């Protein structure tokens, strides 16, 4: 099929590449003298590399996440003197989240709500996928609906209103690019709440979630291996290794993981493979270069949910506590339920498939130009091929008491290249410590999207359906190109030892080119289509450590995103306006009791304008505003050494305003998949016996949610709990292994049946949560 593409100037991309090339020149080593470090030191290391610190329970974190770093171990080469690693804290507030600030600030020093979940916590809590991790965070929910895997809800915003980042890089809108991802190769997951365009660019109205792969460390080689199996016959396996090589200054990290997670519905599963590696080479005290590569693959037989069914039809098979409400779409169903005979039913066609293959290439350097002046740069390339080939609609039809099914096919061929360059300047301004980071970034995204032009359909019985096959497929093609260039500044000025002003500004250019052809390859009316935006976003805030360990903060921040996030669903006649958001936030972070206890509180008010909202049938409405107000509270304490208690709760009131359309209004309604209340809590007790044993329990409560903007069907509140027990086997048992742990875990111990997510594009069906499962796992380090 033919398509017309509009060539767009790439001045910013070329300028960034030129700056990178110039900086890579071998500058005199005399420029790299040790400088005063008023803020946490900028280490010559990869853009997202940190050294490792020893974990210690839930509050543990990898070494790379300490605010201060320990010296490198290779004695043959002199190294800069840096402070010892800061001790971990119960809520990980000593972690450095680069998705929240480029200033090298810890969570406690950042004037925003930031949460970092470390690899150690991921292992302890048994988080197998990134969606599991998200549901352990404060006020975050997730749903792996196969149309948009790893979709999140946070502070009243969902899906592409939250930027999904990979090692700090955005690859495109979440609703088109995210995939189910295993956690085995991850060092941490970072959550930045509220509008966050200053750091991650357009798209971050509700915040940003950053997935950070495991990084090399300097020191002896460490190896790890993990295995698990559960009662659904799922398995996971992972091997990782990292440390210093025989080549002086060269460190490495390598990880490979393989998993096959079986679903509770018939003939559903997800198979994942992730291979990642990185090399760091310290050429001198002033210069380090690095390179990384990653390959990811996932193949799924997808579960698309259970259909809403009339209570009058289900009779004794009607359930309570999962959904409620009256529903009309294809036909009038009246009061609806989930029929208990459909809990494990798969309505997808037998030849269905969801497949993605992704490749990352990243590389860069960090160079100390002069005392207090450091240059960092990384270039990256990303490619992905994705395919959806499914029956996606399963809607109960009350006229014939059968399930109407409809097929859909779409594929992606995506290419992304870009560069991010930071210049970090530490200085004394009129006697005040100051750090300024100037960032120049550019990227070029090419997206080709063949899609279905016909939609085979049929009717099947509600119980024991004849699944059949996809049938005839006819395709057409759409394309999109997005050019992005940005210049940003971020600054921290310490007016006193305890009070700091932190702010930043981002000037961005976004260019969108779209094209669309029919089944014969002829251009559709209104195409090609081109539009540009130039949003200006930023943040201003403060932190004040009123007494040691007690920090108050406030911020005003803005964000922007464009309808390119849903550009393939928008007609060329629909307006492509810039969507803007702003937040006011204030809060407190408190670390006390000799680092044994920590709590944080925040309150916020967010408004987003020119909102695009999903309407059933793959269409979009335009809502004037979305307003979100809420509070969040998190705490963790270890009152005695064996006992650990933690919990968090979030309340949000999210509403549409000025959301009117022909035939009605949704003003005052709540956006889909947004619960008012989300709470997590956990406790564990460790028995310090010759073979140490730990027992733990975690609980989660999620409030009522709606599956569409119409708010006519409620996904009812639910509470679930997991329990676990692990035993640490002494080294004397396995002489070659430093650490060995065996874990037994029961997920959803009460076997609660509940609705986990509703896709507003498929309002006739609801995704259910997994029933009770049992899991055995083993982990080794040597």
Short mmCIF file of C-alpha atoms in Angstrom, two decimals, residues 138-590:
data_model
loop_
_atom_site.label_atom_id
_atom_site.label_comp_id
_atom_site.label_asym_id
_atom_site.label_seq_id
_atom_site.Cartn_x
_atom_site.Cartn_y
_atom_site.Cartn_z
CA UNK A 138 0.24 4.27 46.86
CA UNK A 139 -3.07 4.93 45.10
CA UNK A 140 -2.18 3.12 41.87
CA UNK A 141 -4.32 0.49 40.15
CA UNK A 142 -3.57 -1.53 37.03
CA UNK A 143 -5.29 -3.76 34.51
CA UNK A 144 -3.77 -5.98 31.85
CA UNK A 145 -6.61 -5.60 29.38
CA UNK A 146 -5.11 -7.09 26.21
CA UNK A 147 -5.94 -4.08 24.03
CA UNK A 148 -3.69 -1.91 26.23
CA UNK A 149 -1.53 -4.17 28.45
CA UNK A 150 -0.01 -2.68 31.60
CA UNK A 151 -2.57 0.13 31.80
CA UNK A 152 -2.49 2.20 35.00
CA UNK A 153 -4.74 4.53 36.98
CA UNK A 154 -3.22 7.17 39.24
CA UNK A 155 -4.68 10.32 40.84
CA UNK A 156 -7.80 10.10 38.69
CA UNK A 157 -5.96 9.65 35.38
CA UNK A 158 -5.48 6.51 33.31
CA UNK A 159 -3.73 4.98 30.31
CA UNK A 160 -1.92 7.51 28.09
CA UNK A 161 -2.50 10.31 30.59
CA UNK A 162 0.39 8.66 32.47
CA UNK A 163 3.80 8.52 30.80
CA UNK A 164 5.37 5.08 30.71
CA UNK A 165 9.18 5.32 30.58
CA UNK A 166 11.91 2.76 30.03
CA UNK A 167 15.17 3.85 31.65
CA UNK A 168 13.82 7.39 31.50
CA UNK A 169 12.87 7.25 27.80
CA UNK A 170 9.34 7.53 26.46
CA UNK A 171 8.69 5.31 23.45
CA UNK A 172 5.22 6.60 22.61
CA UNK A 173 1.70 6.74 24.01
CA UNK A 174 0.99 4.03 26.59
CA UNK A 175 -2.22 2.86 24.95
CA UNK A 176 -0.27 1.81 21.85
CA UNK A 177 3.20 0.82 23.08
CA UNK A 178 3.03 -0.77 26.52
CA UNK A 179 3.20 -4.52 27.00
CA UNK A 180 2.98 -7.03 29.82
CA UNK A 181 6.49 -7.11 31.28
CA UNK A 182 8.16 -9.41 33.77
CA UNK A 183 10.02 -7.82 36.69
CA UNK A 184 13.04 -10.16 36.80
CA UNK A 185 15.35 -7.84 34.81
CA UNK A 186 14.29 -4.68 36.68
CA UNK A 187 16.28 -2.89 39.35
CA UNK A 188 13.43 -0.58 40.34
CA UNK A 189 10.12 0.97 39.34
CA UNK A 190 9.66 4.70 39.95
CA UNK A 191 6.31 6.47 40.37
CA UNK A 192 6.07 10.26 39.97
CA UNK A 193 2.58 11.57 40.78
CA UNK A 194 0.83 14.47 39.07
CA UNK A 195 1.64 16.48 35.90
CA UNK A 196 5.28 15.72 35.07
CA UNK A 197 6.02 17.11 31.62
CA UNK A 198 9.13 18.95 32.87
CA UNK A 199 11.06 15.67 33.07
CA UNK A 200 9.37 13.23 30.69
CA UNK A 201 7.68 15.52 28.17
CA UNK A 202 4.19 15.53 26.75
CA UNK A 203 1.71 12.95 27.98
CA UNK A 204 2.32 13.15 31.73
CA UNK A 205 -0.96 14.65 32.94
CA UNK A 206 -1.36 12.10 35.72
CA UNK A 207 2.31 11.35 36.30
CA UNK A 208 5.03 9.04 35.06
CA UNK A 209 6.08 5.44 35.74
CA UNK A 210 9.69 4.53 34.97
CA UNK A 211 11.03 0.99 34.59
CA UNK A 212 14.77 0.77 35.31
CA UNK A 213 16.76 -2.29 34.22
CA UNK A 214 19.50 -3.76 36.40
CA UNK A 215 22.80 -1.92 36.16
CA UNK A 216 26.50 -2.86 36.37
CA UNK A 217 28.36 -2.34 39.64
CA UNK A 218 32.06 -2.01 40.45
CA UNK A 219 33.34 -4.83 42.64
CA UNK A 220 33.37 -8.63 42.84
CA UNK A 221 31.13 -10.51 40.42
CA UNK A 222 27.75 -11.42 41.91
CA UNK A 223 25.38 -13.98 40.41
CA UNK A 224 21.72 -14.69 41.10
CA UNK A 225 19.15 -17.22 39.95
CA UNK A 226 15.40 -17.40 40.61
CA UNK A 227 12.77 -20.05 39.88
CA UNK A 228 9.04 -20.29 40.60
CA UNK A 229 5.99 -22.45 39.83
CA UNK A 230 2.31 -21.97 40.73
CA UNK A 231 -0.90 -23.98 40.85
CA UNK A 232 -1.97 -22.71 37.40
CA UNK A 233 1.16 -24.43 36.09
CA UNK A 234 2.91 -21.11 35.48
CA UNK A 235 6.69 -20.93 35.77
CA UNK A 236 9.39 -18.26 35.86
CA UNK A 237 13.17 -18.52 35.64
CA UNK A 238 15.85 -15.83 35.79
CA UNK A 239 19.65 -15.66 35.83
CA UNK A 240 21.67 -12.50 36.35
CA UNK A 241 25.35 -11.66 36.78
CA UNK A 242 27.33 -8.49 37.20
CA UNK A 243 30.53 -6.94 38.52
CA UNK A 244 34.04 -5.94 37.45
CA UNK A 245 35.89 -7.77 34.69
CA UNK A 246 39.62 -8.46 34.28
CA UNK A 247 39.77 -5.39 32.05
CA UNK A 248 40.55 -2.50 34.36
CA UNK A 249 37.63 -0.07 34.60
CA UNK A 250 35.20 -2.36 32.74
CA UNK A 251 32.04 -3.46 34.60
CA UNK A 252 29.15 -5.50 33.25
CA UNK A 253 25.61 -6.65 33.95
CA UNK A 254 23.73 -9.42 32.17
CA UNK A 255 20.21 -10.78 32.81
CA UNK A 256 18.01 -13.30 31.07
CA UNK A 257 14.50 -14.27 32.18
CA UNK A 258 11.87 -16.58 30.80
CA UNK A 259 8.31 -16.98 32.05
CA UNK A 260 5.04 -18.61 31.06
CA UNK A 261 2.12 -17.29 33.09
CA UNK A 262 -1.09 -19.25 32.60
CA UNK A 263 -4.42 -17.49 33.03
CA UNK A 264 -7.38 -18.76 35.03
CA UNK A 265 -9.60 -18.64 31.92
CA UNK A 266 -9.42 -21.61 29.54
CA UNK A 267 -6.55 -21.61 27.04
CA UNK A 268 -5.08 -18.26 28.11
CA UNK A 269 -1.40 -17.63 28.82
CA UNK A 270 1.44 -15.16 28.40
CA UNK A 271 4.99 -16.23 27.52
CA UNK A 272 7.80 -13.70 28.00
CA UNK A 273 11.52 -13.58 27.22
CA UNK A 274 13.79 -10.72 28.29
CA UNK A 275 17.54 -10.54 27.66
CA UNK A 276 19.39 -7.40 28.77
CA UNK A 277 23.03 -6.41 29.16
CA UNK A 278 25.14 -3.34 29.82
CA UNK A 279 28.85 -2.48 29.87
CA UNK A 280 30.35 0.47 31.76
CA UNK A 281 33.94 1.46 30.96
CA UNK A 282 35.69 4.01 33.14
CA UNK A 283 38.41 5.44 30.92
CA UNK A 284 39.60 7.90 33.55
CA UNK A 285 38.39 9.61 36.68
CA UNK A 286 36.69 12.15 34.44
CA UNK A 287 35.21 10.02 31.69
CA UNK A 288 33.03 6.94 31.54
CA UNK A 289 31.37 5.47 28.47
CA UNK A 290 28.65 2.82 28.43
CA UNK A 291 26.46 0.77 26.16
CA UNK A 292 23.34 -1.33 26.69
CA UNK A 293 21.20 -3.72 24.66
CA UNK A 294 17.89 -5.39 25.45
CA UNK A 295 15.58 -7.78 23.64
CA UNK A 296 12.03 -8.41 24.87
CA UNK A 297 9.37 -10.72 23.53
CA UNK A 298 5.87 -11.61 24.69
CA UNK A 299 3.35 -14.00 23.17
CA UNK A 300 -0.14 -14.27 24.58
CA UNK A 301 -3.37 -16.18 24.18
CA UNK A 302 -5.51 -13.34 25.44
CA UNK A 303 -8.36 -13.13 27.93
CA UNK A 304 -10.82 -10.35 27.03
CA UNK A 305 -13.12 -10.60 30.03
CA UNK A 306 -16.56 -11.90 30.99
CA UNK A 307 -19.70 -10.45 29.35
CA UNK A 308 -22.28 -8.48 31.29
CA UNK A 309 -25.42 -10.62 31.46
CA UNK A 310 -29.00 -9.80 32.58
CA UNK A 311 -29.76 -10.99 36.10
CA UNK A 312 -33.11 -12.18 34.74
CA UNK A 313 -31.31 -14.53 32.33
CA UNK A 314 -28.67 -15.86 34.74
CA UNK A 315 -31.16 -16.68 37.50
CA UNK A 316 -29.45 -18.85 40.13
CA UNK A 317 -26.10 -18.33 38.36
CA UNK A 318 -26.18 -14.57 38.93
CA UNK A 319 -23.41 -13.28 41.22
CA UNK A 320 -23.33 -10.39 43.65
CA UNK A 321 -20.42 -8.21 44.69
CA UNK A 322 -18.73 -8.11 41.26
CA UNK A 323 -20.80 -5.64 39.20
CA UNK A 324 -24.09 -3.77 39.53
CA UNK A 325 -26.17 -1.38 37.45
CA UNK A 326 -28.44 -1.27 34.41
CA UNK A 327 -26.89 -1.49 30.98
CA UNK A 328 -27.94 -0.76 27.41
CA UNK A 329 -25.62 -0.90 24.41
CA UNK A 330 -26.47 -3.38 21.63
CA UNK A 331 -29.62 -4.39 23.48
CA UNK A 332 -31.29 -3.47 26.77
CA UNK A 333 -29.94 -5.87 29.39
CA UNK A 334 -31.62 -4.25 32.38
CA UNK A 335 -29.94 -5.06 35.70
CA UNK A 336 -26.67 -6.86 34.97
CA UNK A 337 -24.42 -9.42 36.61
CA UNK A 338 -21.49 -11.71 35.90
CA UNK A 339 -22.79 -15.24 35.34
CA UNK A 340 -20.80 -17.70 37.49
CA UNK A 341 -20.68 -20.14 34.56
CA UNK A 342 -18.44 -17.66 32.66
CA UNK A 343 -15.69 -17.28 35.30
CA UNK A 344 -13.29 -19.48 33.30
CA UNK A 345 -14.83 -19.12 29.84
CA UNK A 346 -12.68 -17.96 26.94
CA UNK A 347 -14.67 -16.43 24.07
CA UNK A 348 -11.61 -15.72 21.92
CA UNK A 349 -11.13 -17.52 18.61
CA UNK A 350 -8.88 -20.58 18.58
CA UNK A 351 -6.26 -18.99 16.32
CA UNK A 352 -5.95 -15.79 18.39
CA UNK A 353 -2.57 -14.23 19.15
CA UNK A 354 -1.03 -11.18 20.82
CA UNK A 355 2.66 -10.88 19.96
CA UNK A 356 5.35 -8.24 20.45
CA UNK A 357 9.08 -8.19 19.81
CA UNK A 358 11.15 -5.21 21.01
CA UNK A 359 14.83 -4.27 20.71
CA UNK A 360 16.63 -1.50 22.61
CA UNK A 361 20.07 -0.05 21.84
CA UNK A 362 21.41 2.62 24.18
CA UNK A 363 24.81 4.18 24.69
CA UNK A 364 26.46 7.29 26.02
CA UNK A 365 29.08 8.91 28.18
CA UNK A 366 29.58 11.13 31.22
CA UNK A 367 32.42 13.60 31.19
CA UNK A 368 33.62 15.92 33.92
CA UNK A 369 34.59 19.04 31.99
CA UNK A 370 35.78 21.14 34.92
CA UNK A 371 35.22 21.50 38.66
CA UNK A 372 31.46 21.62 39.10
CA UNK A 373 30.70 21.04 35.41
CA UNK A 374 29.61 17.64 34.04
CA UNK A 375 28.30 16.64 30.61
CA UNK A 376 26.11 13.55 30.17
CA UNK A 377 24.68 12.25 26.91
CA UNK A 378 22.95 9.16 25.66
CA UNK A 379 21.72 8.14 22.23
CA UNK A 380 19.11 5.43 21.79
CA UNK A 381 17.33 3.40 19.19
CA UNK A 382 14.20 1.31 19.64
CA UNK A 383 12.27 -0.97 17.34
CA UNK A 384 9.09 -2.95 17.89
CA UNK A 385 6.77 -5.23 15.97
CA UNK A 386 3.35 -5.90 17.56
CA UNK A 387 0.30 -7.88 16.44
CA UNK A 388 -3.24 -8.26 17.79
CA UNK A 389 -5.35 -10.96 16.08
CA UNK A 390 -8.40 -11.67 18.23
CA UNK A 391 -12.09 -11.75 18.79
CA UNK A 392 -12.29 -8.61 20.93
CA UNK A 393 -16.01 -7.93 21.45
CA UNK A 394 -18.17 -10.34 23.46
CA UNK A 395 -21.54 -8.66 24.08
CA UNK A 396 -24.60 -10.49 25.39
CA UNK A 397 -27.59 -9.98 23.09
CA UNK A 398 -30.89 -10.13 24.97
CA UNK A 399 -32.92 -10.61 21.77
CA UNK A 400 -31.52 -14.11 21.20
CA UNK A 401 -29.81 -14.76 24.59
CA UNK A 402 -26.47 -15.37 22.91
CA UNK A 403 -23.08 -13.65 22.93
CA UNK A 404 -22.33 -11.45 19.92
CA UNK A 405 -18.65 -11.65 18.93
CA UNK A 406 -16.62 -9.38 16.64
CA UNK A 407 -13.03 -9.75 15.38
CA UNK A 408 -10.30 -7.16 15.22
CA UNK A 409 -6.77 -7.13 13.80
CA UNK A 410 -4.06 -4.51 14.08
CA UNK A 411 -0.28 -4.53 13.81
CA UNK A 412 2.47 -2.03 14.64
CA UNK A 413 5.85 -1.48 13.08
CA UNK A 414 7.58 1.17 15.18
CA UNK A 415 11.01 2.81 14.96
CA UNK A 416 12.34 5.41 17.39
CA UNK A 417 15.72 7.18 17.55
CA UNK A 418 16.75 9.97 19.87
CA UNK A 419 19.30 11.68 22.05
CA UNK A 420 19.26 13.22 25.54
CA UNK A 421 22.13 15.48 26.61
CA UNK A 422 22.51 17.07 30.07
CA UNK A 423 24.91 19.77 31.21
CA UNK A 424 25.14 19.89 35.03
CA UNK A 425 26.61 22.95 36.69
CA UNK A 426 27.31 23.25 40.43
CA UNK A 427 28.06 26.79 41.52
CA UNK A 428 27.97 29.29 44.35
CA UNK A 429 25.55 32.13 43.58
CA UNK A 430 25.89 35.03 45.99
CA UNK A 431 26.91 32.60 48.72
CA UNK A 432 24.07 30.12 48.01
CA UNK A 433 24.68 26.58 46.77
CA UNK A 434 23.08 26.08 43.37
CA UNK A 435 22.79 23.27 40.84
CA UNK A 436 21.54 23.87 37.29
CA UNK A 437 20.81 21.16 34.73
CA UNK A 438 20.29 22.10 31.09
CA UNK A 439 18.85 19.35 28.91
CA UNK A 440 18.57 19.14 25.15
CA UNK A 441 16.60 16.19 23.80
CA UNK A 442 15.26 15.14 20.44
CA UNK A 443 13.54 12.09 19.01
CA UNK A 444 11.99 10.84 15.82
CA UNK A 445 9.15 8.29 15.92
CA UNK A 446 7.89 6.42 12.86
CA UNK A 447 4.72 4.36 13.29
CA UNK A 448 3.13 2.12 10.65
CA UNK A 449 -0.23 0.58 11.57
CA UNK A 450 -1.89 -1.96 9.27
CA UNK A 451 -5.38 -2.65 10.59
CA UNK A 452 -8.58 -4.51 9.89
CA UNK A 453 -10.92 -3.14 7.25
CA UNK A 454 -13.56 -5.80 7.90
CA UNK A 455 -14.78 -7.23 11.19
CA UNK A 456 -16.00 -10.85 10.99
CA UNK A 457 -18.71 -11.54 13.57
CA UNK A 458 -20.98 -14.28 14.82
CA UNK A 459 -23.10 -15.44 17.77
CA UNK A 460 -22.12 -18.13 20.29
CA UNK A 461 -23.76 -19.57 23.37
CA UNK A 462 -22.97 -18.07 26.75
CA UNK A 463 -21.90 -21.44 28.19
CA UNK A 464 -19.42 -23.71 26.35
CA UNK A 465 -19.19 -21.49 23.24
CA UNK A 466 -17.96 -22.87 19.92
CA UNK A 467 -14.89 -20.63 19.67
CA UNK A 468 -14.20 -21.17 15.97
CA UNK A 469 -11.58 -19.26 13.98
CA UNK A 470 -10.92 -15.65 12.97
CA UNK A 471 -12.13 -15.90 9.35
CA UNK A 472 -11.45 -13.63 6.38
CA UNK A 473 -9.16 -10.64 7.04
CA UNK A 474 -9.00 -7.50 4.87
CA UNK A 475 -6.58 -4.73 5.85
CA UNK A 476 -5.90 -1.04 5.33
CA UNK A 477 -3.01 1.07 6.58
CA UNK A 478 -2.40 4.15 8.68
CA UNK A 479 0.89 5.88 9.47
CA UNK A 480 2.06 8.50 11.92
CA UNK A 481 5.30 10.34 12.46
CA UNK A 482 6.04 12.33 15.58
CA UNK A 483 9.06 14.63 15.80
CA UNK A 484 9.91 15.89 19.26
CA UNK A 485 12.54 18.42 20.31
CA UNK A 486 12.84 19.94 23.78
CA UNK A 487 15.05 22.28 25.74
CA UNK A 488 14.65 22.28 29.50
CA UNK A 489 16.21 23.83 32.57
CA UNK A 490 15.98 22.60 36.14
CA UNK A 491 17.51 24.39 39.12
CA UNK A 492 17.90 23.96 42.87
CA UNK A 493 18.90 26.95 44.98
CA UNK A 494 19.60 26.41 48.68
CA UNK A 495 18.65 29.63 50.43
CA UNK A 496 19.56 28.14 53.82
CA UNK A 497 20.91 24.82 55.00
CA UNK A 498 17.33 23.53 55.32
CA UNK A 499 15.30 25.51 52.75
CA UNK A 500 15.61 25.08 48.98
CA UNK A 501 13.79 26.43 45.95
CA UNK A 502 13.45 23.93 43.09
CA UNK A 503 12.04 24.77 39.68
CA UNK A 504 12.30 24.19 36.00
CA UNK A 505 11.00 25.06 32.56
CA UNK A 506 10.58 22.96 29.42
CA UNK A 507 10.06 24.32 25.90
CA UNK A 508 8.98 21.60 23.52
CA UNK A 509 8.16 21.19 19.86
CA UNK A 510 5.90 18.33 18.73
CA UNK A 511 5.18 17.65 15.10
CA UNK A 512 2.60 15.11 13.95
CA UNK A 513 2.21 13.78 10.40
CA UNK A 514 -0.63 11.33 9.68
CA UNK A 515 -1.71 9.39 6.65
CA UNK A 516 -4.41 6.82 5.96
CA UNK A 517 -5.14 4.60 2.96
CA UNK A 518 -8.01 2.26 2.14
CA UNK A 519 -7.92 -1.42 1.18
CA UNK A 520 -6.87 -0.54 -2.36
CA UNK A 521 -4.00 1.66 -1.16
CA UNK A 522 -5.80 4.88 -2.11
CA UNK A 523 -5.60 7.84 0.25
CA UNK A 524 -8.61 8.53 2.43
CA UNK A 525 -10.30 11.92 2.45
CA UNK A 526 -8.66 14.52 4.66
CA UNK A 527 -5.18 12.96 4.47
CA UNK A 528 -2.27 13.51 4.69
CA UNK A 529 -2.67 15.55 7.85
CA UNK A 530 -0.03 17.63 9.63
CA UNK A 531 -0.03 19.66 12.83
CA UNK A 532 2.53 21.15 15.25
CA UNK A 533 2.43 22.12 18.91
CA UNK A 534 4.85 24.02 21.13
CA UNK A 535 3.89 23.47 24.78
CA UNK A 536 5.74 25.24 27.58
CA UNK A 537 5.58 23.39 30.89
CA UNK A 538 7.37 23.55 34.20
CA UNK A 539 7.49 23.20 37.95
CA UNK A 540 8.21 25.52 40.88
CA UNK A 541 8.36 24.33 44.46
CA UNK A 542 10.27 24.23 47.70
CA UNK A 543 11.47 21.83 50.37
CA UNK A 544 11.95 22.85 54.00
CA UNK A 545 13.49 20.54 56.58
CA UNK A 546 11.90 22.18 59.61
CA UNK A 547 13.65 19.81 62.01
CA UNK A 548 16.04 16.98 61.15
CA UNK A 549 14.08 14.32 59.30
CA UNK A 550 10.87 16.38 58.94
CA UNK A 551 10.52 17.94 55.46
CA UNK A 552 7.65 20.06 54.18
CA UNK A 553 7.18 20.59 50.45
CA UNK A 554 4.86 22.29 47.98
CA UNK A 555 4.82 22.61 44.22
CA UNK A 556 2.95 24.04 41.25
CA UNK A 557 3.50 21.98 38.09
CA UNK A 558 2.09 21.83 34.58
CA UNK A 559 1.83 19.18 31.91
CA UNK A 560 0.76 18.84 28.30
CA UNK A 561 -0.24 16.09 25.93
CA UNK A 562 -1.70 15.89 22.46
CA UNK A 563 -4.33 13.74 20.81
CA UNK A 564 -1.53 11.95 18.98
CA UNK A 565 -2.02 9.53 21.86
CA UNK A 566 -5.25 8.51 20.13
CA UNK A 567 -4.45 9.81 16.67
CA UNK A 568 -5.49 6.66 14.84
CA UNK A 569 -9.00 6.90 16.28
CA UNK A 570 -9.52 10.60 15.57
CA UNK A 571 -10.97 11.63 12.25
CA UNK A 572 -9.10 14.41 10.40
CA UNK A 573 -12.17 16.60 10.90
CA UNK A 574 -11.92 16.32 14.69
CA UNK A 575 -9.90 19.05 16.42
CA UNK A 576 -6.42 18.07 17.53
CA UNK A 577 -6.09 20.55 20.38
CA UNK A 578 -3.31 20.62 22.93
CA UNK A 579 -4.42 19.16 26.24
CA UNK A 580 -2.99 20.98 29.26
CA UNK A 581 -2.93 20.19 32.97
CA UNK A 582 -1.77 21.80 36.18
CA UNK A 583 -1.43 20.73 39.79
CA UNK A 584 -1.12 22.33 43.19
CA UNK A 585 0.39 19.97 45.75
CA UNK A 586 1.64 20.21 49.30
CA UNK A 587 2.79 17.64 51.79
CA UNK A 588 5.22 16.41 54.39
CA UNK A 589 7.82 13.61 54.58
CA UNK A 590 9.04 12.46 57.99
#
